[in-house]
Amino acid sequence: MFFRILKNDLKRKKIMNTVLLLFVIMSAMFASSSVNNMFSVYGGIDYFCDKAGMSDYVVVALRTGGECPAEKAIDEAPSVKENRREDILFIASKNIKKNGKKYVDFENPGVITSIDDAKLTYFNRNDEEITEVPKGHIYVGGLLADESKTHIGDTVTLEMEGVEQEFVLDGYIKDVLFGSPYMGNPRILMNGSDVEKYLEKEEIRLSYSGSINYIFTDDLKSLKKDLSDIQGALFANERSVFKLTYMLDMITAGLLMIVSICLILISFAMLSFTIKFTLSEDFREIGVMKAVGVKTSAIRGLYLIKYLFISCVGAVIGYFLSIPFGAFLLKSVSERMVLGNDDNTLIGIVSAIAVVVIIVSFCYGCTRSIKKLSPIDAVRNGETGERYQQKSALKLSKSKLPGNLFLALNDVLSKPKQYISMLVTFTVCLLLITMLANTANTLVSERLLFLMGTTYSDVFYASTEKIMDAMGSTDEDVLNKTISDIEDDLKENGMPGKVHVELMYTIPAEFKNEKTQIVMQQCKRTKTTDYVYSEGTAPLYENEVAFTQQILDDLGASIGDKITLEIGGEKKDYLITATFSSFNQLGRVGRLHQDVPLNDTDASSAHAFQIDFDDDPSEEVINERILKLKDVFDTDKIYNKAEYVDISTNSATAVNYAKNLVLIIAVIIAALVSVLMERSFISKETGEIALMKAIGFKSRSVSLQHTLRFVVLMVIATAVSGILTVPFTRLVCDRIFAIMGALSGIEYNVKPLEVFVIYPVILSAAVVVSTFVTSLYAGTVRPEDMGNIE
């Protein structure tokens, strides 16, 4: 009997049941794929590190003048269990050409590694280990492993100090160290004999060679202490920090998980409405069943069987759809990482089953109202006929609104509980879209410039070549001469200005007998008061210093404490006067006063050259000058403030991808909700529609009234989401930016036209079209249907 009733019910309410099935399918698909992706990405990073042979600690060092003090310190450190040294060459983007032109632009120095000397395991896109590279061929990774910039089969020329070789690009590598989008150093893997041809040139050995030391230890804390005095290290950090460089992949997986949760919540809201609507529509059948002795539990079972059936079918379909969908979402991640998740099938099935259990449990709770229905309700048509309060705040006699708009607005205000689920759905959809839009817009705005550890300059000139020439030289005046040359070029071209560059130094530090190394920023041509600080006051004297909160937490220090820094072979105490936030080194940096005596040649890395024009030009003039400067310096790597933030974070593209995906999903959800609700309203309001037609209303007028109800809801949802968009964005994204280093929070770049107009209009268009098309079904209702309650 149950199955016969189920069959008849499914036939009688095809549209409603179909839409519910689609919601369950999407819920199961997103739940299975997102949970799988979370396990694949979070667990996959450790899996990738293990497969590639990543060490506990990594030191990247430059051999200035052919010597590398860092290697000696590593060899003498007692806590070093094993050190695998990988010899490398540094190369600038200008040295890689195709047909005589620069092949690809990249800001940080590239790394050339011999496959014969490789200490990590490298994989191709098919997760196959690369064990050899033929002579005259190369593999590339990191920023170069991008099909929009490079193509397999390309023939390129690598030239360094007069040594020129031609190579064929054989493919892309998965590089655990430099493969994440957060790392700006591309790697080039080539045959050992090809590398030796470059090393035969003494100038290359002295100025462009270095090493990567993969260090294994049983005591990481002691190791960091032993290497606190290391000199000449460009980068020194532990494995856990490198794992954080894949944070964007973790963030994307997390955002999709949030979308999945919201989708399931929306499904619950739709289920709640549908169940309540069905029960109110089936008052006669329920009353009759109770009159003939059918128990409440048995009646509830009838409805549960229906939703169990829909949930099971939807979960099975959703699970199978989650397999290709999950692979699609992981496509960009799987191109960079070797993902290992042997339990993906089990996780997908468990997630789908969980969706079924949650939905059925929710449905069981929603059918509690069956207890309140009695046989007498069947006689009274489900109504008591009593009402003691005003139905709506609107009065027809006082209203100047058009008839259809008045009816639509009156319906929404008089029955708020009936529309609350739709309002919540539309608001959540808008919040998800605007949250991602705010994040993406902020990542390409100048509001994050202070997190780059720079001043608010007019123009940023990223020149890897000039920085490498200065850092690779033993002449301390090279950098100053480079800056003077840039200033001369500016003056000759009618736009005089001042130039400065932020330098990064790796400084040994000691606090309460704990030794470590800290990356410190300094610029001798600016003042420490020119920068943004979270707490305290900027260092005003040479013996004062500022750190990020992460550094202070690691040290167990606070503002007012003194820390010992070793600079130029001399140890001095420095007073901590302030904290600040920074994206540099994942938020683990400090700032020295401009008068602290440091040699430019000791810097481990540098930012872009910053140009401040003397005449304080407008943004429009600055952009015009940027175009001119690109011709003057023959480069495309000249940016305004917003563009520099974009290339520095290198994350706006991933967030925009997630935003566009969520926008498509939100449009589909909004359309499905509109179809389901409008079809329900027509079925429930058959008597009212018939009455309207009997007194002269046309079918198009009824469709307009029903459509306007959804327009009213979208206007309210837009207003609510507009109020909540910044708090919601902060709630979700402040934690993301905190991982990247911005512990003090940021000011989001909200574009009013985009957030309050464009996205609401797109979602409203989907709602209006879906509602209007569905409302045409009201044309089948005839005036004589007024008394029909079947």
GROMACS .gro file of N, CA and C in nm, residues 45-183:
model
  417
   45ILE      N    1   4.906   1.738   0.060
   45ILE     CA    2   5.029   1.816   0.074
   45ILE      C    3   5.135   1.733   0.146
   46ASP      N    4   5.096   1.667   0.255
   46ASP     CA    5   5.191   1.579   0.325
   46ASP      C    6   5.232   1.462   0.236
   47TYR      N    7   5.133   1.407   0.164
   47TYR     CA    8   5.160   1.295   0.074
   47TYR      C    9   5.262   1.337  -0.032
   48PHE      N   10   5.241   1.456  -0.090
   48PHE     CA   11   5.332   1.508  -0.193
   48PHE      C   12   5.472   1.530  -0.137
   49CYS      N   13   5.479   1.587  -0.017
   49CYS     CA   14   5.610   1.609   0.047
   49CYS      C   15   5.685   1.478   0.068
   50ASP      N   16   5.614   1.376   0.113
   50ASP     CA   17   5.677   1.246   0.137
   50ASP      C   18   5.721   1.181   0.006
   51LYS      N   19   5.636   1.188  -0.096
   51LYS     CA   20   5.669   1.127  -0.226
   51LYS      C   21   5.791   1.197  -0.289
   52ALA      N   22   5.797   1.330  -0.270
   52ALA     CA   23   5.907   1.405  -0.333
   52ALA      C   24   6.034   1.401  -0.251
   53GLY      N   25   6.027   1.350  -0.128
   53GLY     CA   26   6.146   1.344  -0.043
   53GLY      C   27   6.179   1.476   0.022
   54MET      N   28   6.077   1.556   0.051
   54MET     CA   29   6.098   1.687   0.113
   54MET      C   30   6.156   1.669   0.253
   55SER      N   31   6.250   1.755   0.288
   55SER     CA   32   6.320   1.744   0.416
   55SER      C   33   6.247   1.819   0.527
   56ASP      N   34   6.304   1.815   0.646
   56ASP     CA   35   6.246   1.886   0.760
   56ASP      C   36   6.275   2.035   0.754
   57TYR      N   37   6.385   2.071   0.689
   57TYR     CA   38   6.427   2.211   0.685
   57TYR      C   39   6.496   2.235   0.550
   58VAL      N   40   6.480   2.356   0.497
   58VAL     CA   41   6.539   2.389   0.368
   58VAL      C   42   6.614   2.521   0.378
   59VAL      N   43   6.734   2.523   0.322
   59VAL     CA   44   6.814   2.646   0.316
   59VAL      C   45   6.853   2.669   0.170
   60VAL      N   46   6.815   2.784   0.117
   60VAL     CA   47   6.855   2.824  -0.018
   60VAL      C   48   6.963   2.930  -0.002
   61ALA      N   49   7.081   2.905  -0.061
   61ALA     CA   50   7.195   2.995  -0.040
   61ALA      C   51   7.257   3.036  -0.173
   62LEU      N   52   7.312   3.156  -0.175
   62LEU     CA   53   7.381   3.210  -0.292
   62LEU      C   54   7.532   3.203  -0.267
   63ARG      N   55   7.606   3.158  -0.367
   63ARG     CA   56   7.753   3.151  -0.355
   63ARG      C   57   7.813   3.280  -0.409
   64THR      N   58   7.828   3.378  -0.323
   64THR     CA   59   7.887   3.505  -0.364
   64THR      C   60   8.038   3.489  -0.374
   65GLY      N   61   8.092   3.519  -0.494
   65GLY     CA   62   8.236   3.503  -0.513
   65GLY      C   63   8.280   3.359  -0.510
   66GLY      N   64   8.188   3.267  -0.531
   66GLY     CA   65   8.221   3.126  -0.533
   66GLY      C   66   8.220   3.060  -0.397
   67GLU      N   67   8.200   3.138  -0.290
   67GLU     CA   68   8.198   3.082  -0.155
   67GLU      C   69   8.056   3.086  -0.099
   68CYS      N   70   8.027   2.991  -0.009
   68CYS     CA   71   7.894   2.984   0.052
   68CYS      C   72   7.911   2.956   0.202
   69PRO      N   73   7.911   3.061   0.284
   69PRO     CA   74   7.926   3.041   0.429
   69PRO      C   75   7.815   2.956   0.489
   70ALA      N   76   7.697   2.958   0.426
   70ALA     CA   77   7.583   2.882   0.479
   70ALA      C   78   7.613   2.733   0.482
   71GLU      N   79   7.681   2.685   0.379
   71GLU     CA   80   7.709   2.542   0.371
   71GLU      C   81   7.803   2.496   0.483
   72LYS      N   82   7.898   2.581   0.516
   72LYS     CA   83   7.991   2.547   0.625
   72LYS      C   84   7.916   2.537   0.758
   73ALA      N   85   7.823   2.632   0.783
   73ALA     CA   86   7.746   2.631   0.907
   73ALA      C   87   7.658   2.506   0.915
   74ILE      N   88   7.602   2.466   0.804
   74ILE     CA   89   7.518   2.346   0.801
   74ILE      C   90   7.601   2.221   0.831
   75ASP      N   91   7.719   2.213   0.770
   75ASP     CA   92   7.805   2.096   0.790
   75ASP      C   93   7.851   2.083   0.935
   76GLU      N   94   7.864   2.197   1.004
   76GLU     CA   95   7.913   2.194   1.142
   76GLU      C   96   7.802   2.183   1.246
   77ALA      N   97   7.675   2.196   1.203
   77ALA     CA   98   7.563   2.192   1.299
   77ALA      C   99   7.543   2.050   1.351
   78PRO      N  100   7.552   2.026   1.485
   78PRO     CA  101   7.539   1.891   1.541
   78PRO      C  102   7.398   1.831   1.526
   79SER      N  103   7.295   1.916   1.509
   79SER     CA  104   7.157   1.865   1.501
   79SER      C  105   7.120   1.820   1.361
   80VAL      N  106   7.209   1.840   1.264
   80VAL     CA  107   7.182   1.798   1.126
   80VAL      C  108   7.206   1.648   1.115
   81LYS      N  109   7.099   1.576   1.090
   81LYS     CA  110   7.110   1.431   1.074
   81LYS      C  111   7.158   1.395   0.935
   82GLU      N  112   7.105   1.466   0.834
   82GLU     CA  113   7.144   1.442   0.695
   82GLU      C  114   7.124   1.571   0.617
   83ASN      N  115   7.217   1.603   0.529
   83ASN     CA  116   7.207   1.721   0.444
   83ASN      C  117   7.224   1.680   0.298
   84ARG      N  118   7.119   1.699   0.221
   84ARG     CA  119   7.125   1.668   0.078
   84ARG      C  120   7.139   1.800   0.003
   85ARG      N  121   7.254   1.821  -0.057
   85ARG     CA  122   7.285   1.948  -0.121
   85ARG      C  123   7.257   1.938  -0.272
   86GLU      N  124   7.179   2.032  -0.321
   86GLU     CA  125   7.142   2.036  -0.463
   86GLU      C  126   7.200   2.165  -0.522
   87ASP      N  127   7.300   2.151  -0.610
   87ASP     CA  128   7.361   2.269  -0.672
   87ASP      C  129   7.267   2.329  -0.776
   88ILE      N  130   7.259   2.460  -0.778
   88ILE     CA  131   7.166   2.528  -0.869
   88ILE      C  132   7.234   2.649  -0.933
   89LEU      N  133   7.171   2.700  -1.038
   89LEU     CA  134   7.209   2.827  -1.099
   89LEU      C  135   7.087   2.918  -1.097
   90PHE      N  136   7.110   3.046  -1.075
   90PHE     CA  137   7.002   3.144  -1.079
   90PHE      C  138   6.998   3.207  -1.218
   91ILE      N  139   6.877   3.227  -1.270
   91ILE     CA  140   6.862   3.284  -1.403
   91ILE      C  141   6.748   3.385  -1.402
   92ALA      N  142   6.764   3.495  -1.475
   92ALA     CA  143   6.660   3.598  -1.485
   92ALA      C  144   6.575   3.574  -1.609
   93SER      N  145   6.458   3.634  -1.612
   93SER     CA  146   6.366   3.613  -1.724
   93SER      C  147   6.424   3.665  -1.855
   94LYS      N  148   6.510   3.770  -1.847
   94LYS     CA  149   6.567   3.827  -1.970
   94LYS      C  150   6.661   3.728  -2.040
   95ASN      N  151   6.710   3.627  -1.965
   95ASN     CA  152   6.805   3.531  -2.022
   95ASN      C  153   6.737   3.414  -2.094
   96ILE      N  154   6.603   3.411  -2.091
   96ILE     CA  155   6.530   3.304  -2.159
   96ILE      C  156   6.454   3.366  -2.275
   97LYS      N  157   6.489   3.324  -2.397
   97LYS     CA  158   6.429   3.387  -2.515
   97LYS      C  159   6.379   3.283  -2.615
   98LYS      N  160   6.285   3.329  -2.696
   98LYS     CA  161   6.234   3.248  -2.807
   98LYS      C  162   6.229   3.337  -2.930
   99ASN      N  163   6.297   3.295  -3.033
   99ASN     CA  164   6.306   3.375  -3.156
   99ASN      C  165   6.360   3.515  -3.129
  100GLY      N  166   6.455   3.523  -3.036
  100GLY     CA  167   6.519   3.651  -3.007
  100GLY      C  168   6.443   3.741  -2.913
  101LYS      N  169   6.324   3.702  -2.868
  101LYS     CA  170   6.244   3.783  -2.777
  101LYS      C  171   6.229   3.712  -2.643
  102LYS      N  172   6.208   3.792  -2.538
  102LYS     CA  173   6.191   3.735  -2.405
  102LYS      C  174   6.077   3.634  -2.407
  103TYR      N  175   6.101   3.517  -2.349
  103TYR     CA  176   6.003   3.408  -2.355
  103TYR      C  177   5.887   3.431  -2.260
  104VAL      N  178   5.917   3.446  -2.130
  104VAL     CA  179   5.813   3.465  -2.028
  104VAL      C  180   5.866   3.563  -1.924
  105ASP      N  181   5.779   3.652  -1.878
  105ASP     CA  182   5.816   3.743  -1.770
  105ASP      C  183   5.795   3.677  -1.634
  106PHE      N  184   5.894   3.683  -1.548
  106PHE     CA  185   5.875   3.645  -1.407
  106PHE      C  186   5.965   3.734  -1.323
  107GLU      N  187   5.918   3.763  -1.202
  107GLU     CA  188   5.985   3.865  -1.119
  107GLU      C  189   6.105   3.810  -1.043
  108ASN      N  190   6.086   3.700  -0.971
  108ASN     CA  191   6.195   3.644  -0.889
  108ASN      C  192   6.289   3.561  -0.975
  109PRO      N  193   6.413   3.541  -0.930
  109PRO     CA  194   6.508   3.461  -1.009
  109PRO      C  195   6.459   3.318  -1.028
  110GLY      N  196   6.481   3.267  -1.149
  110GLY     CA  197   6.452   3.126  -1.176
  110GLY      C  198   6.567   3.039  -1.128
  111VAL      N  199   6.539   2.909  -1.112
  111VAL     CA  200   6.638   2.815  -1.058
  111VAL      C  201   6.663   2.705  -1.160
  112ILE      N  202   6.788   2.689  -1.200
  112ILE     CA  203   6.827   2.580  -1.291
  112ILE      C  204   6.883   2.465  -1.207
  113THR      N  205   6.826   2.346  -1.228
  113THR     CA  206   6.868   2.228  -1.153
  113THR      C  207   6.906   2.116  -1.249
  114SER      N  208   7.014   2.048  -1.218
  114SER     CA  209   7.054   1.932  -1.297
  114SER      C  210   6.978   1.809  -1.249
  115ILE      N  211   6.922   1.732  -1.342
  115ILE     CA  212   6.850   1.610  -1.304
  115ILE      C  213   6.946   1.510  -1.241
  116ASP      N  214   7.075   1.518  -1.279
  116ASP     CA  215   7.174   1.425  -1.225
  116ASP      C  216   7.210   1.461  -1.081
  117ASP      N  217   7.186   1.586  -1.042
  117ASP     CA  218   7.222   1.631  -0.907
  117ASP      C  219   7.097   1.653  -0.821
  118ALA      N  220   6.980   1.617  -0.874
  118ALA     CA  221   6.854   1.645  -0.805
  118ALA      C  222   6.844   1.565  -0.676
  119LYS      N  223   6.805   1.633  -0.569
  119LYS     CA  224   6.787   1.567  -0.440
  119LYS      C  225   6.639   1.550  -0.403
  120LEU      N  226   6.552   1.616  -0.478
  120LEU     CA  227   6.408   1.592  -0.467
  120LEU      C  228   6.365   1.503  -0.581
  121THR      N  229   6.248   1.444  -0.567
  121THR     CA  230   6.190   1.366  -0.676
  121THR      C  231   6.090   1.456  -0.749
  122TYR      N  232   6.107   1.464  -0.881
  122TYR     CA  233   6.019   1.548  -0.962
  122TYR      C  234   5.928   1.459  -1.046
  123PHE      N  235   5.805   1.505  -1.068
  123PHE     CA  236   5.705   1.426  -1.139
  123PHE      C  237   5.652   1.506  -1.258
  124ASN      N  238   5.607   1.432  -1.361
  124ASN     CA  239   5.540   1.500  -1.472
  124ASN      C  240   5.390   1.511  -1.442
  125ARG      N  241   5.314   1.562  -1.536
  125ARG     CA  242   5.171   1.585  -1.514
  125ARG      C  243   5.094   1.453  -1.493
  126ASN      N  244   5.151   1.343  -1.534
  126ASN     CA  245   5.086   1.212  -1.515
  126ASN      C  246   5.133   1.144  -1.388
  127ASP      N  247   5.199   1.219  -1.299
  127ASP     CA  248   5.250   1.168  -1.172
  127ASP      C  249   5.358   1.063  -1.189
  128GLU      N  250   5.425   1.065  -1.302
  128GLU     CA  251   5.536   0.973  -1.328
  128GLU      C  252   5.668   1.042  -1.291
  129GLU      N  253   5.754   0.967  -1.223
  129GLU     CA  254   5.882   1.024  -1.179
  129GLU      C  255   5.972   1.053  -1.299
  130ILE      N  256   6.033   1.170  -1.297
  130ILE     CA  257   6.127   1.209  -1.403
  130ILE      C  258   6.268   1.170  -1.356
  131THR      N  259   6.328   1.075  -1.425
  131THR     CA  260   6.460   1.024  -1.384
  131THR      C  261   6.572   1.071  -1.477
  132GLU      N  262   6.536   1.116  -1.596
  132GLU     CA  263   6.639   1.165  -1.687
  132GLU      C  264   6.582   1.271  -1.781
  133VAL      N  265   6.670   1.360  -1.822
  133VAL     CA  266   6.634   1.465  -1.919
  133VAL      C  267   6.738   1.459  -2.031
  134PRO      N  268   6.699   1.437  -2.155
  134PRO     CA  269   6.797   1.429  -2.264
  134PRO      C  270   6.872   1.561  -2.283
  135LYS      N  271   6.989   1.554  -2.339
  135LYS     CA  272   7.065   1.674  -2.370
  135LYS      C  273   6.985   1.762  -2.466
  136GLY      N  274   6.989   1.892  -2.441
  136GLY     CA  275   6.919   1.985  -2.528
  136GLY      C  276   6.769   1.993  -2.500
  137HIS      N  277   6.727   1.931  -2.389
  137HIS     CA  278   6.584   1.934  -2.353
  137HIS      C  279   6.571   1.983  -2.209
  138ILE      N  280   6.455   2.037  -2.176
  138ILE     CA  281   6.429   2.086  -2.040
  138ILE      C  282   6.286   2.055  -1.999
  139TYR      N  283   6.265   2.051  -1.868
  139TYR     CA  284   6.132   2.052  -1.807
  139TYR      C  285   6.123   2.179  -1.723
  140VAL      N  286   6.005   2.236  -1.711
  140VAL     CA  287   5.989   2.359  -1.633
  140VAL      C  288   5.879   2.340  -1.529
  141GLY      N  289   5.891   2.415  -1.419
  141GLY     CA  290   5.790   2.406  -1.312
  141GLY      C  291   5.764   2.543  -1.253
  142GLY      N  292   5.672   2.548  -1.158
  142GLY     CA  293   5.636   2.674  -1.095
  142GLY      C  294   5.560   2.764  -1.190
  143LEU      N  295   5.598   2.892  -1.195
  143LEU     CA  296   5.529   2.990  -1.278
  143LEU      C  297   5.540   2.958  -1.428
  144LEU      N  298   5.644   2.884  -1.467
  144LEU     CA  299   5.661   2.850  -1.609
  144LEU      C  300   5.571   2.735  -1.652
  145ALA      N  301   5.520   2.659  -1.556
  145ALA     CA  302   5.433   2.545  -1.589
  145ALA      C  303   5.290   2.593  -1.608
  146ASP      N  304   5.274   2.682  -1.705
  146ASP     CA  305   5.144   2.745  -1.732
  146ASP      C  306   5.121   2.742  -1.882
  147GLU      N  307   5.019   2.667  -1.924
  147GLU     CA  308   4.994   2.649  -2.067
  147GLU      C  309   4.955   2.778  -2.138
  148SER      N  310   4.913   2.879  -2.061
  148SER     CA  311   4.881   3.008  -2.123
  148SER      C  312   5.007   3.090  -2.154
  149LYS      N  313   5.122   3.050  -2.094
  149LYS     CA  314   5.246   3.124  -2.114
  149LYS      C  315   5.350   3.043  -2.191
  150THR      N  316   5.356   2.914  -2.165
  150THR     CA  317   5.454   2.828  -2.230
  150THR      C  318   5.383   2.709  -2.295
  151HIS      N  319   5.449   2.648  -2.392
  151HIS     CA  320   5.389   2.536  -2.464
  151HIS      C  321   5.491   2.425  -2.482
  152ILE      N  322   5.448   2.303  -2.457
  152ILE     CA  323   5.536   2.189  -2.476
  152ILE      C  324   5.575   2.180  -2.623
  153GLY      N  325   5.704   2.162  -2.647
  153GLY     CA  326   5.755   2.159  -2.784
  153GLY      C  327   5.823   2.288  -2.826
  154ASP      N  328   5.806   2.394  -2.744
  154ASP     CA  329   5.872   2.521  -2.776
  154ASP      C  330   6.024   2.505  -2.774
  155THR      N  331   6.091   2.576  -2.861
  155THR     CA  332   6.237   2.581  -2.862
  155THR      C  333   6.281   2.716  -2.807
  156VAL      N  334   6.356   2.714  -2.698
  156VAL     CA  335   6.397   2.838  -2.632
  156VAL      C  336   6.549   2.842  -2.617
  157THR      N  337   6.599   2.963  -2.599
  157THR     CA  338   6.743   2.983  -2.583
  157THR      C  339   6.770   3.037  -2.444
  158LEU      N  340   6.864   2.974  -2.372
  158LEU     CA  341   6.906   3.020  -2.240
  158LEU      C  342   7.047   3.075  -2.251
  159GLU      N  343   7.063   3.204  -2.226
  159GLU     CA  344   7.193   3.270  -2.241
  159GLU      C  345   7.235   3.332  -2.109
  160MET      N  346   7.358   3.303  -2.065
  160MET     CA  347   7.412   3.360  -1.942
  160MET      C  348   7.559   3.396  -1.965
  161GLU      N  349   7.591   3.523  -1.950
  161GLU     CA  350   7.730   3.571  -1.961
  161GLU      C  351   7.799   3.519  -2.087
  162GLY      N  352   7.727   3.522  -2.200
  162GLY     CA  353   7.786   3.482  -2.327
  162GLY      C  354   7.773   3.334  -2.359
  163VAL      N  355   7.733   3.251  -2.262
  163VAL     CA  356   7.713   3.108  -2.287
  163VAL      C  357   7.567   3.088  -2.328
  164GLU      N  358   7.548   3.040  -2.448
  164GLU     CA  359   7.413   3.029  -2.504
  164GLU      C  360   7.386   2.886  -2.550
  165GLN      N  361   7.270   2.831  -2.507
  165GLN     CA  362   7.230   2.697  -2.548
  165GLN      C  363   7.083   2.698  -2.587
  166GLU      N  364   7.049   2.609  -2.679
  166GLU     CA  365   6.911   2.599  -2.727
  166GLU      C  366   6.848   2.472  -2.669
  167PHE      N  367   6.724   2.485  -2.621
  167PHE     CA  368   6.656   2.372  -2.556
  167PHE      C  369   6.514   2.356  -2.611
  168VAL      N  370   6.468   2.231  -2.605
  168VAL     CA  371   6.329   2.200  -2.640
  168VAL      C  372   6.253   2.172  -2.511
  169LEU      N  373   6.140   2.237  -2.493
  169LEU     CA  374   6.059   2.218  -2.373
  169LEU      C  375   5.982   2.086  -2.385
  170ASP      N  376   6.019   1.989  -2.299
  170ASP     CA  377   5.959   1.855  -2.306
  170ASP      C  378   5.833   1.842  -2.221
  171GLY      N  379   5.817   1.926  -2.119
  171GLY     CA  380   5.698   1.911  -2.034
  171GLY      C  381   5.708   1.992  -1.906
  172TYR      N  382   5.608   1.972  -1.820
  172TYR     CA  383   5.600   2.045  -1.693
  172TYR      C  384   5.628   1.949  -1.577
  173ILE      N  385   5.687   2.004  -1.471
  173ILE     CA  386   5.718   1.921  -1.354
  173ILE      C  387   5.633   1.964  -1.234
  174LYS      N  388   5.610   1.868  -1.147
  174LYS     CA  389   5.549   1.895  -1.017
  174LYS      C  390   5.661   1.905  -0.917
  175ASP      N  391   5.682   2.028  -0.867
  175ASP     CA  392   5.796   2.060  -0.781
  175ASP      C  393   5.741   2.099  -0.645
  176VAL      N  394   5.768   2.018  -0.544
  176VAL     CA  395   5.711   2.043  -0.411
  176VAL      C  396   5.764   2.172  -0.348
  177LEU      N  397   5.885   2.214  -0.384
  177LEU     CA  398   5.944   2.332  -0.323
  177LEU      C  399   5.897   2.462  -0.390
  178PHE      N  400   5.905   2.469  -0.522
  178PHE     CA  401   5.872   2.592  -0.593
  178PHE      C  402   5.744   2.581  -0.677
  179GLY      N  403   5.667   2.477  -0.654
  179GLY     CA  404   5.552   2.452  -0.741
  179GLY      C  405   5.425   2.527  -0.706
  180SER      N  406   5.414   2.580  -0.585
  180SER     CA  407   5.290   2.647  -0.545
  180SER      C  408   5.282   2.785  -0.609
  181PRO      N  409   5.159   2.838  -0.629
  181PRO     CA  410   5.145   2.971  -0.689
  181PRO      C  411   5.199   3.082  -0.600
  182TYR      N  412   5.219   3.053  -0.470
  182TYR     CA  413   5.268   3.154  -0.377
  182TYR      C  414   5.419   3.174  -0.390
  183MET      N  415   5.488   3.075  -0.445
  183MET     CA  416   5.633   3.085  -0.464
  183MET      C  417   5.660   3.143  -0.603
   0.00000   0.00000   0.00000
